[in-house]
Structure formats: C-alpha cells, structure tokens
CSV table of C-alpha atoms in Angstrom, one decimal:
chain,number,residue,atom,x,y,z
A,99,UNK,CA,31.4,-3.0,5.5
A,100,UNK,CA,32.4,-4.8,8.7
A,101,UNK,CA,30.7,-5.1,11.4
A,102,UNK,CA,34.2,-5.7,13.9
A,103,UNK,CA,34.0,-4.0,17.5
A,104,UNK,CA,36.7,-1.1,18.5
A,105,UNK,CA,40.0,-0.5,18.6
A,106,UNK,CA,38.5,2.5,20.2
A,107,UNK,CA,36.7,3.1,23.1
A,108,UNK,CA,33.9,5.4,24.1
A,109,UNK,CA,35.0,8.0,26.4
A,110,UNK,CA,38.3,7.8,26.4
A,111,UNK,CA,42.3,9.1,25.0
A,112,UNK,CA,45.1,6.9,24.5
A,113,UNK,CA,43.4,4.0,26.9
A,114,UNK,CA,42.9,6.9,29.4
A,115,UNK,CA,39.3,7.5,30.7
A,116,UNK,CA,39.3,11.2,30.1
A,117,UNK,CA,37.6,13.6,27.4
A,118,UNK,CA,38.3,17.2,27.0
A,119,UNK,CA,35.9,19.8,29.2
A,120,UNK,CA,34.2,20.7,26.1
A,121,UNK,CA,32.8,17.8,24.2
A,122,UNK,CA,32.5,18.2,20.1
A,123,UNK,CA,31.7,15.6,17.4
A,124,UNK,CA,35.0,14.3,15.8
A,125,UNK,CA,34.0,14.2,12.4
A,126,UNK,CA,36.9,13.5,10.4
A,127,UNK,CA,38.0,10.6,13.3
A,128,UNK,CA,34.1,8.9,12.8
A,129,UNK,CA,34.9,8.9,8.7
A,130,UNK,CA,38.2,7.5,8.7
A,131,UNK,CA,37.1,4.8,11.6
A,132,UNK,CA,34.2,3.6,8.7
A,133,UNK,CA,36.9,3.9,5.7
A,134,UNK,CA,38.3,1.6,8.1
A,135,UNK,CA,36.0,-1.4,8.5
A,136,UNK,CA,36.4,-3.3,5.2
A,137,UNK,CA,40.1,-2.9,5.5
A,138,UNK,CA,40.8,-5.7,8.9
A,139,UNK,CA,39.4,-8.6,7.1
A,140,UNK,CA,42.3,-10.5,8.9
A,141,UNK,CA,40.5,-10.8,12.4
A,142,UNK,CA,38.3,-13.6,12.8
A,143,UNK,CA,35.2,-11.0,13.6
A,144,UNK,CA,35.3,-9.8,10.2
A,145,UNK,CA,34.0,-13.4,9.2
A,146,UNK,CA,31.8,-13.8,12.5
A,147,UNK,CA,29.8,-10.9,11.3
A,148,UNK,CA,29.6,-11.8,7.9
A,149,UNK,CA,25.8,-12.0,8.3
A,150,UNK,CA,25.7,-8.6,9.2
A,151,UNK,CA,27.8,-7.3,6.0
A,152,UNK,CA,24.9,-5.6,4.0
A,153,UNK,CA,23.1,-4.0,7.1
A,154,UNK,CA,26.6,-2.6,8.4
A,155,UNK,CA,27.2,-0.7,4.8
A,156,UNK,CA,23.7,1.2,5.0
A,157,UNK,CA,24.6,2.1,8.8
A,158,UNK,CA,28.2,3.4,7.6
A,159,UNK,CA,26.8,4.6,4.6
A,160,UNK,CA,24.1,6.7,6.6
A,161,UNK,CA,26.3,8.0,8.5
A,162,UNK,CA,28.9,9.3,6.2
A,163,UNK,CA,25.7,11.0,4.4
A,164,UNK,CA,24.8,12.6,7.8
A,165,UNK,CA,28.5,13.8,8.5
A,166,UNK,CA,28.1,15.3,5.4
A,167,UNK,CA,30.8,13.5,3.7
A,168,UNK,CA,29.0,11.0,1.2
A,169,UNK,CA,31.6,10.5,-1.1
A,170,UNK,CA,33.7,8.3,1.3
A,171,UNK,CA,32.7,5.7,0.1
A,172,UNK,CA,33.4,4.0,-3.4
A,173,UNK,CA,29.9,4.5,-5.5
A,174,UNK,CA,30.9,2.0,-7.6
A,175,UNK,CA,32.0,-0.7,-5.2
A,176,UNK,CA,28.7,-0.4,-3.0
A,177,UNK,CA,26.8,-0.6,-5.8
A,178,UNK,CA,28.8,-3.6,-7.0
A,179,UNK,CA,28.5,-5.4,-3.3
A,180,UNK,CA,24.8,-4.9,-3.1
A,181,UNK,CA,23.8,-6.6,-6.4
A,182,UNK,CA,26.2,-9.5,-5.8
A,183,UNK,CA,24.1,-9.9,-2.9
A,184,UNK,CA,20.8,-10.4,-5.0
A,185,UNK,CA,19.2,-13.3,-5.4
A,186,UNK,CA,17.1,-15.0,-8.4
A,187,UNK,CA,13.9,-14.0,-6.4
A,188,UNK,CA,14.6,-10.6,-5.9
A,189,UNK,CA,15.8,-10.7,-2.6
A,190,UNK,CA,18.7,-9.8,-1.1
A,191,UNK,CA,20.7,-11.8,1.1
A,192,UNK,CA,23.3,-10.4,4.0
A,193,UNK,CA,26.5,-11.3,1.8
A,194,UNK,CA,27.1,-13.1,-1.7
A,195,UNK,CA,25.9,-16.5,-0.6
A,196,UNK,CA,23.7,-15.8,1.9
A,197,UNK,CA,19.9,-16.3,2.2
A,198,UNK,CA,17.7,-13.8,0.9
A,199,UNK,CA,16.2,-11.9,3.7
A,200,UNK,CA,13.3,-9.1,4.5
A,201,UNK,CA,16.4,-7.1,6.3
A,202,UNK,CA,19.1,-7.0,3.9
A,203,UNK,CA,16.8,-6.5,1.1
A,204,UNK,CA,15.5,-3.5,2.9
A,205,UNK,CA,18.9,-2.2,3.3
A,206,UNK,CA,20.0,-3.4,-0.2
A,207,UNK,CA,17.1,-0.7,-1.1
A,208,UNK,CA,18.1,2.1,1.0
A,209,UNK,CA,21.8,1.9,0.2
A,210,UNK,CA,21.0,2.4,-3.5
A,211,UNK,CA,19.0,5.0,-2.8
A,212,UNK,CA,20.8,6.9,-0.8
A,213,UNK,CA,23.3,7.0,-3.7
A,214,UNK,CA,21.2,7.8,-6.2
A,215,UNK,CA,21.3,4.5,-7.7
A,216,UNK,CA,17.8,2.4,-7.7
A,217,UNK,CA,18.0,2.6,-11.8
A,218,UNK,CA,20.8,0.1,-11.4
A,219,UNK,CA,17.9,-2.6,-10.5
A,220,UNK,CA,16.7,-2.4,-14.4
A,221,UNK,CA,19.9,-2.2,-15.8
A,222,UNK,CA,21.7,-5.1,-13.5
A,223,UNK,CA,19.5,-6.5,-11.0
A,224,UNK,CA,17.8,-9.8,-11.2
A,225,UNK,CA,14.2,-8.8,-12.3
A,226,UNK,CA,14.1,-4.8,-11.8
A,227,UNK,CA,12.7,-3.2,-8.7
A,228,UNK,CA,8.9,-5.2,-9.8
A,229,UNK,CA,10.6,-8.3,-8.6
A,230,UNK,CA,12.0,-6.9,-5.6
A,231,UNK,CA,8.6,-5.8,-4.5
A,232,UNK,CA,7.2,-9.0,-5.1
A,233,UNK,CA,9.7,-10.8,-3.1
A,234,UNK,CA,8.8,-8.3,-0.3
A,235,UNK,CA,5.3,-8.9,-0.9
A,236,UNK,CA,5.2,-12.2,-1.0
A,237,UNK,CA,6.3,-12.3,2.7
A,238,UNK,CA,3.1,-10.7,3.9
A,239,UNK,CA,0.6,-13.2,6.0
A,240,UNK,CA,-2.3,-13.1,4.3
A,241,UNK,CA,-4.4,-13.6,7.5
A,242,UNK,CA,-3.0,-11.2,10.1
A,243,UNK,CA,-1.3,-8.5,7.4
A,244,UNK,CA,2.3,-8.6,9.6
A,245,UNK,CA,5.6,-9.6,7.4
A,246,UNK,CA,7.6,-12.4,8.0
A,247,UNK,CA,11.5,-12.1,7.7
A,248,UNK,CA,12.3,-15.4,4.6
A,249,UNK,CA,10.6,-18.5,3.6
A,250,UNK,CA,10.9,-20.0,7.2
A,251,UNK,CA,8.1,-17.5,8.6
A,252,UNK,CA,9.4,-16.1,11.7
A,253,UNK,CA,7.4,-12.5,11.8
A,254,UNK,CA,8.2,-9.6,13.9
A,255,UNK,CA,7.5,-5.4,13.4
A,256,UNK,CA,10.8,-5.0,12.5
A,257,UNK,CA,9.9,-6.6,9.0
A,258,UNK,CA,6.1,-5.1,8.7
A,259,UNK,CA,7.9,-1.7,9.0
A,260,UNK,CA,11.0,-3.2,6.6
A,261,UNK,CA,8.5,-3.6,4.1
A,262,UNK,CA,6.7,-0.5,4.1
A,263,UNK,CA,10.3,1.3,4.1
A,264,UNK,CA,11.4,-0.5,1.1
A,265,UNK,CA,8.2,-0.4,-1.1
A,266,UNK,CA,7.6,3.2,-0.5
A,267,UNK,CA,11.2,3.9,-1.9
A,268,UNK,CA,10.4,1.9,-4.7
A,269,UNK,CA,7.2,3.3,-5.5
A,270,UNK,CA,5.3,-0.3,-5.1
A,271,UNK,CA,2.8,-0.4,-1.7
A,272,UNK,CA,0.1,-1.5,-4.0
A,273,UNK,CA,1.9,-4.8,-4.1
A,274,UNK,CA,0.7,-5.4,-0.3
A,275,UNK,CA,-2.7,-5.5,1.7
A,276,UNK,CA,-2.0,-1.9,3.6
A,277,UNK,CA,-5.1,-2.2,5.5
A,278,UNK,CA,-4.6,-5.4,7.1
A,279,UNK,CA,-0.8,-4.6,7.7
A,280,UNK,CA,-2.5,-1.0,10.1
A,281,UNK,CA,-4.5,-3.4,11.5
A,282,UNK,CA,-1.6,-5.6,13.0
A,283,UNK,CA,0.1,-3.0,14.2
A,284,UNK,CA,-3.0,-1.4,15.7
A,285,UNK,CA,-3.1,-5.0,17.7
A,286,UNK,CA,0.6,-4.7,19.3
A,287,UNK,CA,-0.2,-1.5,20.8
A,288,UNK,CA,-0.3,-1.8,24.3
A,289,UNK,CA,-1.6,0.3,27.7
A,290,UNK,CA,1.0,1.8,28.0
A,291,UNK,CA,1.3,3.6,24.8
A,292,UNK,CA,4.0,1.1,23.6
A,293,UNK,CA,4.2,-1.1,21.4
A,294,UNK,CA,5.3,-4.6,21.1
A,295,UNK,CA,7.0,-7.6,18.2
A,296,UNK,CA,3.6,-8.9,18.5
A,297,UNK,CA,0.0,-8.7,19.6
A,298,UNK,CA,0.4,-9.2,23.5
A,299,UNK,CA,4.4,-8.0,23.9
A,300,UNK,CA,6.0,-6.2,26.1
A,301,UNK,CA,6.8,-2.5,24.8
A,302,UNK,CA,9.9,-1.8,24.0
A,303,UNK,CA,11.3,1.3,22.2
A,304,UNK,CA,12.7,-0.6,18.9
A,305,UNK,CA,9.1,-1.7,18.5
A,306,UNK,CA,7.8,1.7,18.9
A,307,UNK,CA,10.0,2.7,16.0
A,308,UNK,CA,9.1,0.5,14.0
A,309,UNK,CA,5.4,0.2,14.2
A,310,UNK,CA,5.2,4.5,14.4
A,311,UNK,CA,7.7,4.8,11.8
A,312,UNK,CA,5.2,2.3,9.4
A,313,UNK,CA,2.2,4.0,11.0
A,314,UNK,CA,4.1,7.3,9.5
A,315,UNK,CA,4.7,6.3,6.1
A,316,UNK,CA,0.6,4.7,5.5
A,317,UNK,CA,-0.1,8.0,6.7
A,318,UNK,CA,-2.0,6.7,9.8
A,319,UNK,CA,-0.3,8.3,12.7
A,320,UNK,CA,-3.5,9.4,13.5
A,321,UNK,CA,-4.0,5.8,15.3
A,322,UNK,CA,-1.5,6.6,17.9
A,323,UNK,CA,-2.1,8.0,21.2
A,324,UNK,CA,0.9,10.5,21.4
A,325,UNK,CA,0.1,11.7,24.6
A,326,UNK,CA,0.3,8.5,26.3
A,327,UNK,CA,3.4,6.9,23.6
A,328,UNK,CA,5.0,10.4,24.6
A,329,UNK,CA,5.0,10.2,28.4
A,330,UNK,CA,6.4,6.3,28.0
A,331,UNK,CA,9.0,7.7,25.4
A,332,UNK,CA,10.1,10.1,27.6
A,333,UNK,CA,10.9,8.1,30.3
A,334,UNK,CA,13.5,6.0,29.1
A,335,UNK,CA,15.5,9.2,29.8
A,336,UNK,CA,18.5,8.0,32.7
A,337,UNK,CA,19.8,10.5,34.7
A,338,UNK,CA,22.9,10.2,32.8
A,339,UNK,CA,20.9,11.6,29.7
A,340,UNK,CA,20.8,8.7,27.9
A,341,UNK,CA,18.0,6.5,26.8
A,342,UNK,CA,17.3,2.7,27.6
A,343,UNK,CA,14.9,0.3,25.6
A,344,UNK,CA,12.1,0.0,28.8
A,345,UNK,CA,12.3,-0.6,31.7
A,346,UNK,CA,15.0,-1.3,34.5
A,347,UNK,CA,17.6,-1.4,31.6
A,348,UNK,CA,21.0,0.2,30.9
A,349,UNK,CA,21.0,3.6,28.8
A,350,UNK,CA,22.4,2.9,25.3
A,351,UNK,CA,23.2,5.0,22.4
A,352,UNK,CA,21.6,3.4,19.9
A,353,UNK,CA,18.0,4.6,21.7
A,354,UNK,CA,19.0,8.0,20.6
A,355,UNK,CA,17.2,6.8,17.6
A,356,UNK,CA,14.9,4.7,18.2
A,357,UNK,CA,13.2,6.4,21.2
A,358,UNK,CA,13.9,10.5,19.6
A,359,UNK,CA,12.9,9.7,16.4
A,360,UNK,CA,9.8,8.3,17.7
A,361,UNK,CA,9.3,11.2,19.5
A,362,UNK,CA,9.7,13.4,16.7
A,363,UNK,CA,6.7,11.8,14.6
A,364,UNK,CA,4.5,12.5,16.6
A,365,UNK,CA,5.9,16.1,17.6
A,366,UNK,CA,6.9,15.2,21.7
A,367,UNK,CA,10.8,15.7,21.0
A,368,UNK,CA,10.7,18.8,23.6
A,369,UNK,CA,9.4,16.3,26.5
A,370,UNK,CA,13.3,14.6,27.1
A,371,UNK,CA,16.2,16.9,27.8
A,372,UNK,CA,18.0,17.0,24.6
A,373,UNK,CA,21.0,18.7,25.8
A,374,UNK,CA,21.6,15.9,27.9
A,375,UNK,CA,21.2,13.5,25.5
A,376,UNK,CA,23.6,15.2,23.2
A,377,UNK,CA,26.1,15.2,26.0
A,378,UNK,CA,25.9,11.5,26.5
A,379,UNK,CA,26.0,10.7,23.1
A,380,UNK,CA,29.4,12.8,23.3
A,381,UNK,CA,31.0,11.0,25.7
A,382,UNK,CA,30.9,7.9,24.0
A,383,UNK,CA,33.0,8.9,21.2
A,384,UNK,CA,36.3,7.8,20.7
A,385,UNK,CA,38.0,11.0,19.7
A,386,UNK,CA,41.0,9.6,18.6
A,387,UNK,CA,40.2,6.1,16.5
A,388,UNK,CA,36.8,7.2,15.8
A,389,UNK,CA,33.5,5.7,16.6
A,390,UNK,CA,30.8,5.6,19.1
A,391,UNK,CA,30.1,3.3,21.6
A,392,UNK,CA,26.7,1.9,23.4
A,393,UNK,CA,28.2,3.7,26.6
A,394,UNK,CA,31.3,5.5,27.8
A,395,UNK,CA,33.9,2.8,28.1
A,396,UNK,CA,33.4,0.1,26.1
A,397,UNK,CA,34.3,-0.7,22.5
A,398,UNK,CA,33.1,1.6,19.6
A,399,UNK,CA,31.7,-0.3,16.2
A,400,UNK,CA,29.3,1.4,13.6
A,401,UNK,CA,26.0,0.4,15.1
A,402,UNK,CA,26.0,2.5,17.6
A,403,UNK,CA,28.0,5.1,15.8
A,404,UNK,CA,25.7,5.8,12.8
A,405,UNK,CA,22.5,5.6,15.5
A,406,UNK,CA,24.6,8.3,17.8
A,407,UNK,CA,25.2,10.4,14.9
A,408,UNK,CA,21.7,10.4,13.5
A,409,UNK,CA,20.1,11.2,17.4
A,410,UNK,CA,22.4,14.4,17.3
A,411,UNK,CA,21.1,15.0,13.7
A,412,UNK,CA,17.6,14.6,15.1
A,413,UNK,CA,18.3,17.1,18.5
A,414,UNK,CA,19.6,19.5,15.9
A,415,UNK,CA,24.1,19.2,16.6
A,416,UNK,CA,25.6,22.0,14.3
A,417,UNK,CA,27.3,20.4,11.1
A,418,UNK,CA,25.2,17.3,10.4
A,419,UNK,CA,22.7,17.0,7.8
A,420,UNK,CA,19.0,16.4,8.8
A,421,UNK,CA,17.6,13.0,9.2
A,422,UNK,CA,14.0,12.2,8.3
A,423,UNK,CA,12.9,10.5,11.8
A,424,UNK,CA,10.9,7.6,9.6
C-alpha cells in the first residue's frame, strides 16, 4: 500500500472548487482510490514513502473493512506482504528490508487480524505470535514502564499504547509490567486534562488517544478525569466543524479520530457538534478520484482518508460499519 498524495483534491470536481448542495460519502470512489495505491509505483513518492508501506496497508485496509467492502483487497497478497516484513526477532519492520519497529509490528498485528489471519504466525511466521510478544516486550523500560519504539530507545505514548494494542490481540499482556506501564501514563497527564509524549509535555490530542485508548484496554479508565479531558476535547472544535490537535492550530481530518474517539471512551461524544463534524469531514472528499483530504483543497492520500471515514463511523454516518473507539 502506498502512501503517494492525490491526484484528487478535497472539496473539489474536475479541478473546480465546488461540491454538490448535499454532501454524501462516495464509497465506491474512496475503494477504487485505495485499489489504487500499490498500482503508481512509477512516481518517485511511491519509494519516498516506503517506510510507511506497512502502516499505509492497515489504514487502507481499515478502511475498506469500515466501507464495508473487505474483500478489496487480495487476502492472500496482504498476508504474503506482512510476513515478508518479519524479522528473525519477531518484529516487523515497515517494508522487506526495513528495521524492525514497535509501529509496523503493531500494524503487522492488526492487519492479520482484521483478516482473520493471526494463525498464519504459527504456520509461517518467524517464531509464532510468543515471539512477537517478546519482541514487543522486550521494548518496555524496565524503570519507568513506558515503550520504546526499536533497539535505539527513543520512547513516546504512541508505542506504550502500540504495545498494549498488539498484545491484547494476541492474547499476551502478561509478557509486560502493566502496572508500571498505568503508572507512566498516569505521569503524562497534565492540568488540563490532557495528556502529553512524556511526563511534563504539552497535551496534544494524538497523545490523548493513545494514553486513553491504553488506559481503555488495562481497564483503568477510571484514572482519567473525563470531565476535565472532556471540556479540553471538546474544544478543539473550529468553527468550521472540524477538529485541531491543541491549541492555535489548523482543523484537520485526521482529529476526527483522535480527538472523537477519545471522546467516546469516556462517554463525552455529545459535548462537540457532530453534525458539523460530519459536514467537514464531507467536504474534504474528492468525489470523483476518491479520497479524503486533511482539509478542503488540498491533496487527498489514505491517512487522512481511513481517519475521516472511521470519525463518521464513530458520529454514527449511515452505511459504515462500527469502529471500536480503542
């Protein structure tokens, strides 16, 4: 799955910035537009984003399963592409080739279980889903209980949260020190409600996500103050009816996840105008080539589609499936 930008552009016909009066999701235009991305492996960002490969066929993948059209995809050939990807050390890396890493190994989990295909660990992986555990495990910090991302130790929520994702789905948390892990995230919550990468960080609403979402799945979201997360949640709201990151930023479409599914764990999803947000999401379609942009006008790519699609699956759109907000 590539991870290459347009043709398309959000909000617009033929180059021309208008959208019909009443906006609709254009299903069959969003799975053609990811049939499409493997297939334009002659321009050069193709290759750029070749470390990005693995991660961009879960968020294609995702949504094609949300659009309700999961068969779009050759079973197969994804299973195939994900256990070239493996490494000796149960790890998966973003490409063949490429170093094994706490993010494409959590994707490399989710893809096959999405499809229905974990088995295919014992019967062709390098080690069965024990060693893939391990090599998750084995990136825990033994003294503060976050994750780091590979061998070179650079640690972040993103991969605390990676971790409990991808062990749960394999049935293997008791590889890890859960405890210690609640305990970090408990020290990047901040005044605010937020959360932060680290002890001390700003809050930012991918950070929420990822330390509620990992709060969610230890069954801990007692910890969080959802009254006060809720209110800064809700915030992030533009008057456009999208959703930025924090403060004084641009709205962006991908915050349809991160900030609504936040809000969903801990039950605040009426405190933002959803029918706004659904419009916005809308009008960054491309209704023609397919694909959703960050915002109206600029070039679509499957990011910020699959993140558009699973906000509107989230707010409730007719005719998609129904994401789990974790």
């Amino acid at each position: 799955m590539s991870l290459v930008s347009g043709p398309g552009r959000g909000g617009t016909i033929g180059g021309n910035d208008t959208l019909p009066e009443e906006l609709q999701l254009y299903i069959d235009q969003h799975v053609r537009y990811i049939q499409s991305l493997d297939t334009r492996r002659d321009e050069i960002e193709y290759w750029l984003t070749e470390h990005l490969r693995l991660n961009g066929l879960y968020w294609g993948l995702t949504a094609l399963h949300l659009l309700g059209r999961p068969d779009a995809l050759p079973r197969g050939e994804t299973i195939d592409f994900v256990l070239s990807c493996q490494h000796d050390n149960g790890g998966f890396g973003a490409a063949p080739g490429h170093d094994a890493h706490m993010l494409y190994t959590v994707s490399a989990v989710q893809i096959l279980a999405t499809i229905g295909a974990l088995d295919e660990l014992e019967k062709r992986g390098k080690g069965g889903r024990e060693k893939v555990g391990k090599f998750i495990a084995g990136l825990q910090e033994q003294t503060t209980g976050t994750f780091a991302g590979d061998e070179w130790g650079e640690t972040d929520t993103r991969f605390l949260y990676g971790a409990l994702n991808a062990l749960s789905l394999l049935q293997l948390t008791s590889l890890i020190d859960l405890p210690r892990a609640i305990s970090h995230i408990q020290a990047c919550a901040n005044f605010d409600g937020g959360y932060g990468v680290s002890p001390g960080a700003e809050s930012h609403a991918g950070q929420v996500f990822t330390c509620v979402g990992a709060l969610a799945i230890a069954g801990r979201l007692d910890l969080v103050d959802r009254d006060r997360l809720g209110a800064w949640l809700s915030e992030r709201q533009l008057e456009s009816g999208g959703l930025n990151g924090r403060p004084q930023k641009l709205e962006d479409v991908c915050y349809s996840w991160w900030v609504v599914s936040s809000l969903a764990m801990i039950e605040k999803l009426h405190w933002i105008d959803g029918k706004k947000l659904v419009n916005f999401i809308l009008k960054c379609q491309d209704p023609e080539l397919g694909g959703i942009a960050d915002r109206p006008g600029d070039m679509v790519d499957v990011f910020h589609t699959v993140f558009g699609i699973a906000g509107l699956s989230l707010l409730g759109f007719p005719g998609l499936k129904e994401v789990d907000p974790v």
